[in-house]
CSV table of C-alpha atoms in Angstrom, one decimal:
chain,number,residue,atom,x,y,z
A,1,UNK,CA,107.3,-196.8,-41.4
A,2,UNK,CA,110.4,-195.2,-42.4
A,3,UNK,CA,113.4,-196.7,-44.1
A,4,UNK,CA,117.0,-197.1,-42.8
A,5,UNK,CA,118.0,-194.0,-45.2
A,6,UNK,CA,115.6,-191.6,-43.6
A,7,UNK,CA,116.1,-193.2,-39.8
A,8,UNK,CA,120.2,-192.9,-39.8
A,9,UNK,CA,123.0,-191.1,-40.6
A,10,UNK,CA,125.1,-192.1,-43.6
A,11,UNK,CA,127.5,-194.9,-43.1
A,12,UNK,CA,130.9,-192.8,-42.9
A,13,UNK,CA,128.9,-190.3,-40.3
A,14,UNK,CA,128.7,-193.9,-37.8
A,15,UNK,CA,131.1,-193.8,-34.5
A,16,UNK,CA,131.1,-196.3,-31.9
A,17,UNK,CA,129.0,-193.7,-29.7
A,18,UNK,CA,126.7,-193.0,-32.3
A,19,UNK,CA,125.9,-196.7,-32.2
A,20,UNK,CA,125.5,-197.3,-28.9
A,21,UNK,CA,123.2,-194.6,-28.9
A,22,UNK,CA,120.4,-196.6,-31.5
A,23,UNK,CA,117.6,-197.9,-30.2
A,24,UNK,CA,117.8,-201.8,-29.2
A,25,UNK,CA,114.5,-202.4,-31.1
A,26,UNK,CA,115.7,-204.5,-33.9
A,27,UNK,CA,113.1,-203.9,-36.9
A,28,UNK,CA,112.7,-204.5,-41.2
A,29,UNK,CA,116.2,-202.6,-41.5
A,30,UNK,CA,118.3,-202.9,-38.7
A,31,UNK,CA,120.3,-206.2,-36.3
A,32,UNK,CA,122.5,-207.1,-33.9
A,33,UNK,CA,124.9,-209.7,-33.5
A,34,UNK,CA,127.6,-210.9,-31.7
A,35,UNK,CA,131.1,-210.7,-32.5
A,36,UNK,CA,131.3,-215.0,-32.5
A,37,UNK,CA,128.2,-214.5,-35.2
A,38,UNK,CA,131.0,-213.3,-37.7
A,39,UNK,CA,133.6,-216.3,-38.8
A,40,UNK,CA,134.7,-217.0,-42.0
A,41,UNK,CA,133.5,-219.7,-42.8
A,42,UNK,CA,130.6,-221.1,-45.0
A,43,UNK,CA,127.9,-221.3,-41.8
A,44,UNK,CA,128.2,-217.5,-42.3
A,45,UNK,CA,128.2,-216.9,-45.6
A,46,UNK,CA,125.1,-219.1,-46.1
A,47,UNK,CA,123.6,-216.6,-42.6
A,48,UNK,CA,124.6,-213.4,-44.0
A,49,UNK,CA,123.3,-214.2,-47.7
A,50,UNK,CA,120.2,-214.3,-46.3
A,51,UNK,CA,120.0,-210.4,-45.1
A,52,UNK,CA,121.5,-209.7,-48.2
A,53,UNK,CA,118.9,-211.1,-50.5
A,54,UNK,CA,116.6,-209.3,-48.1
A,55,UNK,CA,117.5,-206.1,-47.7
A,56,UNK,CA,118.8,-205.3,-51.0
A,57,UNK,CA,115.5,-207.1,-52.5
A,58,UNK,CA,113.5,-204.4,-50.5
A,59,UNK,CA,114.6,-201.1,-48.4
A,60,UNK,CA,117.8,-201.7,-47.3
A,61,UNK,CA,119.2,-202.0,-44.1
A,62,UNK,CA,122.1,-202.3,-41.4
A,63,UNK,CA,123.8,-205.6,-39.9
A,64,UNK,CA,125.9,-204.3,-36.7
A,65,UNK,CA,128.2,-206.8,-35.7
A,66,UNK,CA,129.8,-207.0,-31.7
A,67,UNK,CA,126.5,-206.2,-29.9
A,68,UNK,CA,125.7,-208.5,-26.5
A,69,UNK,CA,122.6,-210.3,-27.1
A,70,UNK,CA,119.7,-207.5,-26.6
A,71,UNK,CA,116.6,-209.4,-26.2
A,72,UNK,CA,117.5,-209.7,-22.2
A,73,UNK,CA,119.3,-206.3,-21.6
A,74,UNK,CA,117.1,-204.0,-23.8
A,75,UNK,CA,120.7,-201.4,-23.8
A,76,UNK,CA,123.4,-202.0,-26.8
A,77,UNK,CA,126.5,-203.2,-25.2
A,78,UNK,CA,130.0,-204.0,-26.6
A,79,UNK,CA,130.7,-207.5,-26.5
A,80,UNK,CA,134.5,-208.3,-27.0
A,81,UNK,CA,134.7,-207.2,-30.1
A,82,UNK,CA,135.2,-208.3,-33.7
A,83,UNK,CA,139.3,-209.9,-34.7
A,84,UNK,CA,139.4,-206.8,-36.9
A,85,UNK,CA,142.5,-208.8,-38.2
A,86,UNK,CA,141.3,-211.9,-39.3
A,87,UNK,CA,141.6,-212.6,-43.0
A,88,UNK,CA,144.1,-209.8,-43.3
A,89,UNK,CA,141.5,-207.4,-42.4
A,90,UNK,CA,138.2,-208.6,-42.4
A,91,UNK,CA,136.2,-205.1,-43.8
A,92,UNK,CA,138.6,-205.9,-46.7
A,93,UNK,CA,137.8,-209.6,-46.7
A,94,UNK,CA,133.9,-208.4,-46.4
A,95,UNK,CA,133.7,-205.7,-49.0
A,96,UNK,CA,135.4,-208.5,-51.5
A,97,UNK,CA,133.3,-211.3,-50.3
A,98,UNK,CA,129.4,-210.3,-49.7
A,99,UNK,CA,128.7,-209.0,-53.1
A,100,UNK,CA,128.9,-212.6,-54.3
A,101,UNK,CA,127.0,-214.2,-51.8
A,102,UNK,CA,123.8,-213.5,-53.6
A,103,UNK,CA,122.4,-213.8,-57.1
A,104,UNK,CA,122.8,-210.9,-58.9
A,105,UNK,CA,126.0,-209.9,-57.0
A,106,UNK,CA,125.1,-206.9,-55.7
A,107,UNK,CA,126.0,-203.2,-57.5
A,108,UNK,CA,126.7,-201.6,-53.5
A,109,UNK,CA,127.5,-202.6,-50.4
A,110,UNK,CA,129.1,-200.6,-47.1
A,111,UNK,CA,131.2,-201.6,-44.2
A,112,UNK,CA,132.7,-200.2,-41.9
A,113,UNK,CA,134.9,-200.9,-38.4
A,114,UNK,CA,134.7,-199.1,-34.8
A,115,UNK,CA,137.8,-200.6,-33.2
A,116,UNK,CA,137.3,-200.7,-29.1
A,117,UNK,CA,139.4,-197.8,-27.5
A,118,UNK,CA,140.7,-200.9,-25.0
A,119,UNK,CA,141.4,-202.8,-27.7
A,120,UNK,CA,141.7,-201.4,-31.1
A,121,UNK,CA,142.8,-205.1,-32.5
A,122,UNK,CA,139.1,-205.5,-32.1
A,123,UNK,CA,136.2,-203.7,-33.1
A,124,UNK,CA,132.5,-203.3,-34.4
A,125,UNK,CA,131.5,-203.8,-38.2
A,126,UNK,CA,129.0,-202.9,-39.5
A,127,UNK,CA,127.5,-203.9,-42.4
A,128,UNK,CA,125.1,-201.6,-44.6
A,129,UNK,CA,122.6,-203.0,-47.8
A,130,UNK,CA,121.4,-200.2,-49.3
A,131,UNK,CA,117.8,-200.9,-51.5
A,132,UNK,CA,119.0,-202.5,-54.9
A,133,UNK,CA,117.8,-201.5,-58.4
A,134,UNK,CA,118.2,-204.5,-59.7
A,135,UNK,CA,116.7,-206.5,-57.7
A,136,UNK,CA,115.8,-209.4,-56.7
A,137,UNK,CA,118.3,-211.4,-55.4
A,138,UNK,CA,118.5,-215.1,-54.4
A,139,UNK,CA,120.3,-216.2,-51.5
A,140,UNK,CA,123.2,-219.3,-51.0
A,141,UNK,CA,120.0,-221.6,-50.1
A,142,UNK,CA,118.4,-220.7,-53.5
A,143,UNK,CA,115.3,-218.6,-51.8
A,144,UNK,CA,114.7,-215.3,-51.8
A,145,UNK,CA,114.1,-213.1,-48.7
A,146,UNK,CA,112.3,-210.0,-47.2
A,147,UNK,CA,112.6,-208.9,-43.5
A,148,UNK,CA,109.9,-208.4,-41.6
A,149,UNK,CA,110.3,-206.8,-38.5
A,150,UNK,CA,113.0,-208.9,-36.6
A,151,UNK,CA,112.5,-211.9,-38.6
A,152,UNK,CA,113.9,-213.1,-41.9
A,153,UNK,CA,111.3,-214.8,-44.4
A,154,UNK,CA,111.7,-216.9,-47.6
A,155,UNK,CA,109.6,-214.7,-50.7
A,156,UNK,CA,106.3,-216.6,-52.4
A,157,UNK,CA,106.2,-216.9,-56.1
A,158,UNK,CA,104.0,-214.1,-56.0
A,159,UNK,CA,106.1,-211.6,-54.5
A,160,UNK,CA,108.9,-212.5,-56.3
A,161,UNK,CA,107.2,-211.7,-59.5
A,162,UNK,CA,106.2,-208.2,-58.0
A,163,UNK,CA,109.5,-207.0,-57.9
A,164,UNK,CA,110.8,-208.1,-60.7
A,165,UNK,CA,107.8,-206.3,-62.2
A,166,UNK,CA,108.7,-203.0,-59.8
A,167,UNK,CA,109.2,-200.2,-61.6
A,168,UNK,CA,112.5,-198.7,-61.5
A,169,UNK,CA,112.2,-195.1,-61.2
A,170,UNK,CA,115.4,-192.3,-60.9
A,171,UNK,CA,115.7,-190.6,-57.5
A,172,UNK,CA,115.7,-186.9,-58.1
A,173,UNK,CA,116.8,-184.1,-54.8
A,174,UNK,CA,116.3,-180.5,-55.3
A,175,UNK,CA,118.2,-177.7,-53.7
A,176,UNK,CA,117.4,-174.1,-53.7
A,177,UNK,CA,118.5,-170.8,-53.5
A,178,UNK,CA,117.1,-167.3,-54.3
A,179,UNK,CA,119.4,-164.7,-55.0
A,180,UNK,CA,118.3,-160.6,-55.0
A,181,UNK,CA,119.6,-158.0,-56.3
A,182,UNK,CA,119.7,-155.0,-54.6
A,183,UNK,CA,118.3,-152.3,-54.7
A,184,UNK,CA,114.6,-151.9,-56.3
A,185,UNK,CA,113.4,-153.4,-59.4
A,186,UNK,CA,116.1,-155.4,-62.0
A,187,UNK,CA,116.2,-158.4,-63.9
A,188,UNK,CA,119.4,-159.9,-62.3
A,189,UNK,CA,117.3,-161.8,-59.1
A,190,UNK,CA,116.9,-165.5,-59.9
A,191,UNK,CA,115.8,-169.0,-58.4
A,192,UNK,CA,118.5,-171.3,-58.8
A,193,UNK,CA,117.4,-174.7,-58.8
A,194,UNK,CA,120.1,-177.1,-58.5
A,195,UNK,CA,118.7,-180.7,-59.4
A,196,UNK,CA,120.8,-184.0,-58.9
A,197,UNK,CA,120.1,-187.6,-60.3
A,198,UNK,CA,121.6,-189.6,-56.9
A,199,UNK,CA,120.4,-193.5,-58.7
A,200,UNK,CA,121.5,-195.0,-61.5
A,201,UNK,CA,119.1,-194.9,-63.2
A,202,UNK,CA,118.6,-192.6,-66.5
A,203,UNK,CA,116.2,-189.6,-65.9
A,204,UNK,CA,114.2,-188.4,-69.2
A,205,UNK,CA,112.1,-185.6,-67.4
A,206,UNK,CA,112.6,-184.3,-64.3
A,207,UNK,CA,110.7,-181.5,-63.1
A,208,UNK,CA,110.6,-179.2,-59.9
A,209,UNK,CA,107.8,-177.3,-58.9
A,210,UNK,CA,109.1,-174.6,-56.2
A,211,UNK,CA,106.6,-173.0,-53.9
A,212,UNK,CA,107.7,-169.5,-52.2
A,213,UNK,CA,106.6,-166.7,-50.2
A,214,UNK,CA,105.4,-163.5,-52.2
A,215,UNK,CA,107.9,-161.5,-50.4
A,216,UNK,CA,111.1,-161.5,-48.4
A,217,UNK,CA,110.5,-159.9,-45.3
A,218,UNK,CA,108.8,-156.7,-46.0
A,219,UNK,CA,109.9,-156.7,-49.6
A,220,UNK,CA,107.8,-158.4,-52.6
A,221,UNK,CA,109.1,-160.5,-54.9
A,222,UNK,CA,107.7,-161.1,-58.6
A,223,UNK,CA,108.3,-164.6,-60.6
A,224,UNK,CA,107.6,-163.8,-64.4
A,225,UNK,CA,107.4,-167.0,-65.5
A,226,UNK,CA,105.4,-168.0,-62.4
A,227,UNK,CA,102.4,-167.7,-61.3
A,228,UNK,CA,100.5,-167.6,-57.4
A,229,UNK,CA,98.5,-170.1,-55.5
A,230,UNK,CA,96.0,-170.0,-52.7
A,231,UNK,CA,95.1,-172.5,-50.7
A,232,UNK,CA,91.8,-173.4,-48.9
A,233,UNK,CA,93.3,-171.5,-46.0
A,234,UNK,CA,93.3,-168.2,-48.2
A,235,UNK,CA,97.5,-168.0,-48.6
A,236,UNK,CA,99.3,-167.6,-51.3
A,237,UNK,CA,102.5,-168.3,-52.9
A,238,UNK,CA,104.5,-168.4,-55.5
A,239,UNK,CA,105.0,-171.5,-58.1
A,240,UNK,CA,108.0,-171.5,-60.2
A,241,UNK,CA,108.2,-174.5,-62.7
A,242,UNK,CA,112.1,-175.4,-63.5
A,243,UNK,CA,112.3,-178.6,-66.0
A,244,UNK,CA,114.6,-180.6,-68.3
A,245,UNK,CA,114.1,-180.0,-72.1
A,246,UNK,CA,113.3,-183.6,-73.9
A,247,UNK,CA,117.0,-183.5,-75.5
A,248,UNK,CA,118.7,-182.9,-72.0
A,249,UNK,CA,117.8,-185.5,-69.7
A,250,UNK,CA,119.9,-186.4,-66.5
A,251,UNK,CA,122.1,-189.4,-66.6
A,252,UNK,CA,123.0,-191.2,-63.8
A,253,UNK,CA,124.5,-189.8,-60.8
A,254,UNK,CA,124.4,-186.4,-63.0
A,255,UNK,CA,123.1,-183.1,-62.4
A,256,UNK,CA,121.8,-180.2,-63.9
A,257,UNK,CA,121.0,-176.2,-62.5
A,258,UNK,CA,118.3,-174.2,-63.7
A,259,UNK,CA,117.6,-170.6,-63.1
A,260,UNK,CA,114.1,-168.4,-63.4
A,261,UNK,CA,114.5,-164.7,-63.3
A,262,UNK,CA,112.7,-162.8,-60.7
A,263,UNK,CA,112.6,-159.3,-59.8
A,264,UNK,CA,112.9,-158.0,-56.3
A,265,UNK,CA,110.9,-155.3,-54.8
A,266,UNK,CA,107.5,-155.4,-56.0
A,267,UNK,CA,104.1,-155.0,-54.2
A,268,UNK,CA,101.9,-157.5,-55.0
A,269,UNK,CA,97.8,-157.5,-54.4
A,270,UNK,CA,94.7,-159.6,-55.6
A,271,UNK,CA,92.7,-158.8,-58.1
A,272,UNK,CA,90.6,-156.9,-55.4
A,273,UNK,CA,93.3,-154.2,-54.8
A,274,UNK,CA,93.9,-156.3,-51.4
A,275,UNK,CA,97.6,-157.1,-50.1
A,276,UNK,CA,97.8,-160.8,-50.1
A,277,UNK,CA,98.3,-163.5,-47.4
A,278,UNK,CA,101.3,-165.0,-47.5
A,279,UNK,CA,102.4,-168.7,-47.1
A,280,UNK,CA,105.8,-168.4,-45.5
A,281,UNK,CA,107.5,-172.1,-46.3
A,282,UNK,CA,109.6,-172.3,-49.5
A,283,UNK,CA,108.5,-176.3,-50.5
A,284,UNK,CA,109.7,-178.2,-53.3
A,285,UNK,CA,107.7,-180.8,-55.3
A,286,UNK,CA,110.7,-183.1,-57.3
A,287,UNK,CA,108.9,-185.1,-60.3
A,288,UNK,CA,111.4,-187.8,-62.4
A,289,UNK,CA,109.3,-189.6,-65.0
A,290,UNK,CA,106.7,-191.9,-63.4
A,291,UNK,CA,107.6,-191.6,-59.7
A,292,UNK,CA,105.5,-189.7,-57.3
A,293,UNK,CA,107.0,-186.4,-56.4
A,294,UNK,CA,109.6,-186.3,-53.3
A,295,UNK,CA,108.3,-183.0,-51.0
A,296,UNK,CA,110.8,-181.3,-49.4
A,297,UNK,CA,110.4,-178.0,-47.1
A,298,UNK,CA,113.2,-175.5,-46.4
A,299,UNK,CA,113.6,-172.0,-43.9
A,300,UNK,CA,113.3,-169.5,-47.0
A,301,UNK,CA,115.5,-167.1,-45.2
A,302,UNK,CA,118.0,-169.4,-44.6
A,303,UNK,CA,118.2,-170.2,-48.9
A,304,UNK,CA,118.8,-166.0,-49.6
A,305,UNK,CA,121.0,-164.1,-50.3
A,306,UNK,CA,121.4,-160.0,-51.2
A,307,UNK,CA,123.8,-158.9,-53.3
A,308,UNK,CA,124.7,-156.1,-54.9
A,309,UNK,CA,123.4,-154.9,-58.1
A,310,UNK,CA,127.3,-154.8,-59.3
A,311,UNK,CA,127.8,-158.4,-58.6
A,312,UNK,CA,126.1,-159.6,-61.2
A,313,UNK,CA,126.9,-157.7,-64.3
């Protein structure tokens, strides 16, 4: 199943249409509540602690406050709306107040208010837990929580132990561009790998492993520290390795560019004299440490650009 980061739109991309427009199915990462479900008071604290231990203990998710109850209607409807006043501002009053409510206070937490067009004293909050790195995190009542599915559920021992035993890996993204020179055959082309640590936690290798078409539309292109791949299909592309030396690792929420030369305008073959078939998705394969790689697949034309030879002197 896919998480609440892959599902939605960040946060400060919401609008009260946008959320309307979600799907009523409340799942691990995402609930509905009325606006009376929201007082300030210690009922919910002790409520809300609870899908804070949760999601931040596991993938995350998103509490969205002034919704009409959705297990009869099946549609997301405003109710009358959150006092967007109360406590002097309540996403003020909530941004101070939930990262206490659990033990470890949590590192991040999001919210944001829709106010009602009829009403803009009231309004919809939403509440966002993004997946925490340190968990896990106890709740008011003492326990410790997962969601599953619509439901809330206190953690065993067992499972407790498992994430404090879960490996905390960096989170690594890749973006790509290949810029040619033209015209024929120089040494100014390059892949330009530009790789960003977005966790916080420290990096000591990262790697990316860029797979490319041989050629950009009728022209070749030639990697020299590279080298090409078939697959069982019989297509080839290139594989360019970019990596981190051992004395130039990527801190937290840092980021680093590396370049590989290529040269542009090339005819490449097999072995056999034969022109080769070419695999026409640019892909990246983004290793940090011990975490499996995150794949990623781009348009290649879209990620180059010509310039002239001149340019780049």
């Amino acid at each position: 199943m896919l998480t609440a980061s892959q599902q939605l739109k960040p946060l400060n991309e919401w609008s009260l249409d946008y959320i309307l427009g979600l799907s009523s199915d409340e799942c691990d990462w995402l609930d509905f509540k009325a606006s009376d479900w929201l007082k300030p008071d210690g009922a919910f604290s002790d409520k809300v602690s609870k899908y804070l231990s949760a999601w931040a203990n596991y993938d995350g998710g998103y509490l969205v406050i002034g919704i009409q109850d959705v297990s009869a209607s099946k549609t997301l409807t405003l109710d009358r709306g959150v006092d967007l006043n109360m406590k002097g501002g309540i996403q003020e009053w909530l941004e101070a107040k939930l990262p206490s409510l659990v033990d470890e206070p949590l590192q991040k937490i999001s919210t944001r208010t829709f106010p009602i067009p009829s009403d803009p004293m009231r309004g919809v909050v939403v509440i966002h837990v993004p997946a925490s790195n340190i968990a896990p995190h106890q709740a008011t009542d003492r326990k410790f929580y997962a969601r599953l599915g619509s439901h809330l559920s206190p953690l065993h021992k067992r499972a407790i132990t498992d994430i404090l035993n879960r490996q905390k890996h960096p989170e690594l993204r890749a973006d790509v561009k290949l810029v040619l020179i033209d015209p024929d055959i120089n040494e100014k082309s390059a892949l330009i790998c530009h790789v960003y640590n977005d966790s916080d936690v420290f990096c000591l290798h990262a790697c990316v492993d860029v797979r490319l078409p041989l050629q950009y539309k009728t022209t070749g292109i030639f990697f020299p520290d590279g080298f090409i791949d078939t697959d069982s299909n019989g297509r080839s592309c290139w594989v360019v390795r970019v990596k981190n030396g051992i004395n130039a690792p990527l801190f937290p929420r840092s980021d680093r560019v590396f370049r590989a030369s290529a040269k542009y305008g090339v005819s490449l073959k097999d072995e056999k004299g034969d022109k080769l078939s070419i695999e026409p998705t640019l892909t990246t394969l983004t290793y940090a440490d011990g975490a499996p790689p995150r794949v990623a697949s781009y348009d290649f034309e879209a990620l180059v650009s010509i310039r002239p030879y001149k340019a780049l002197k």
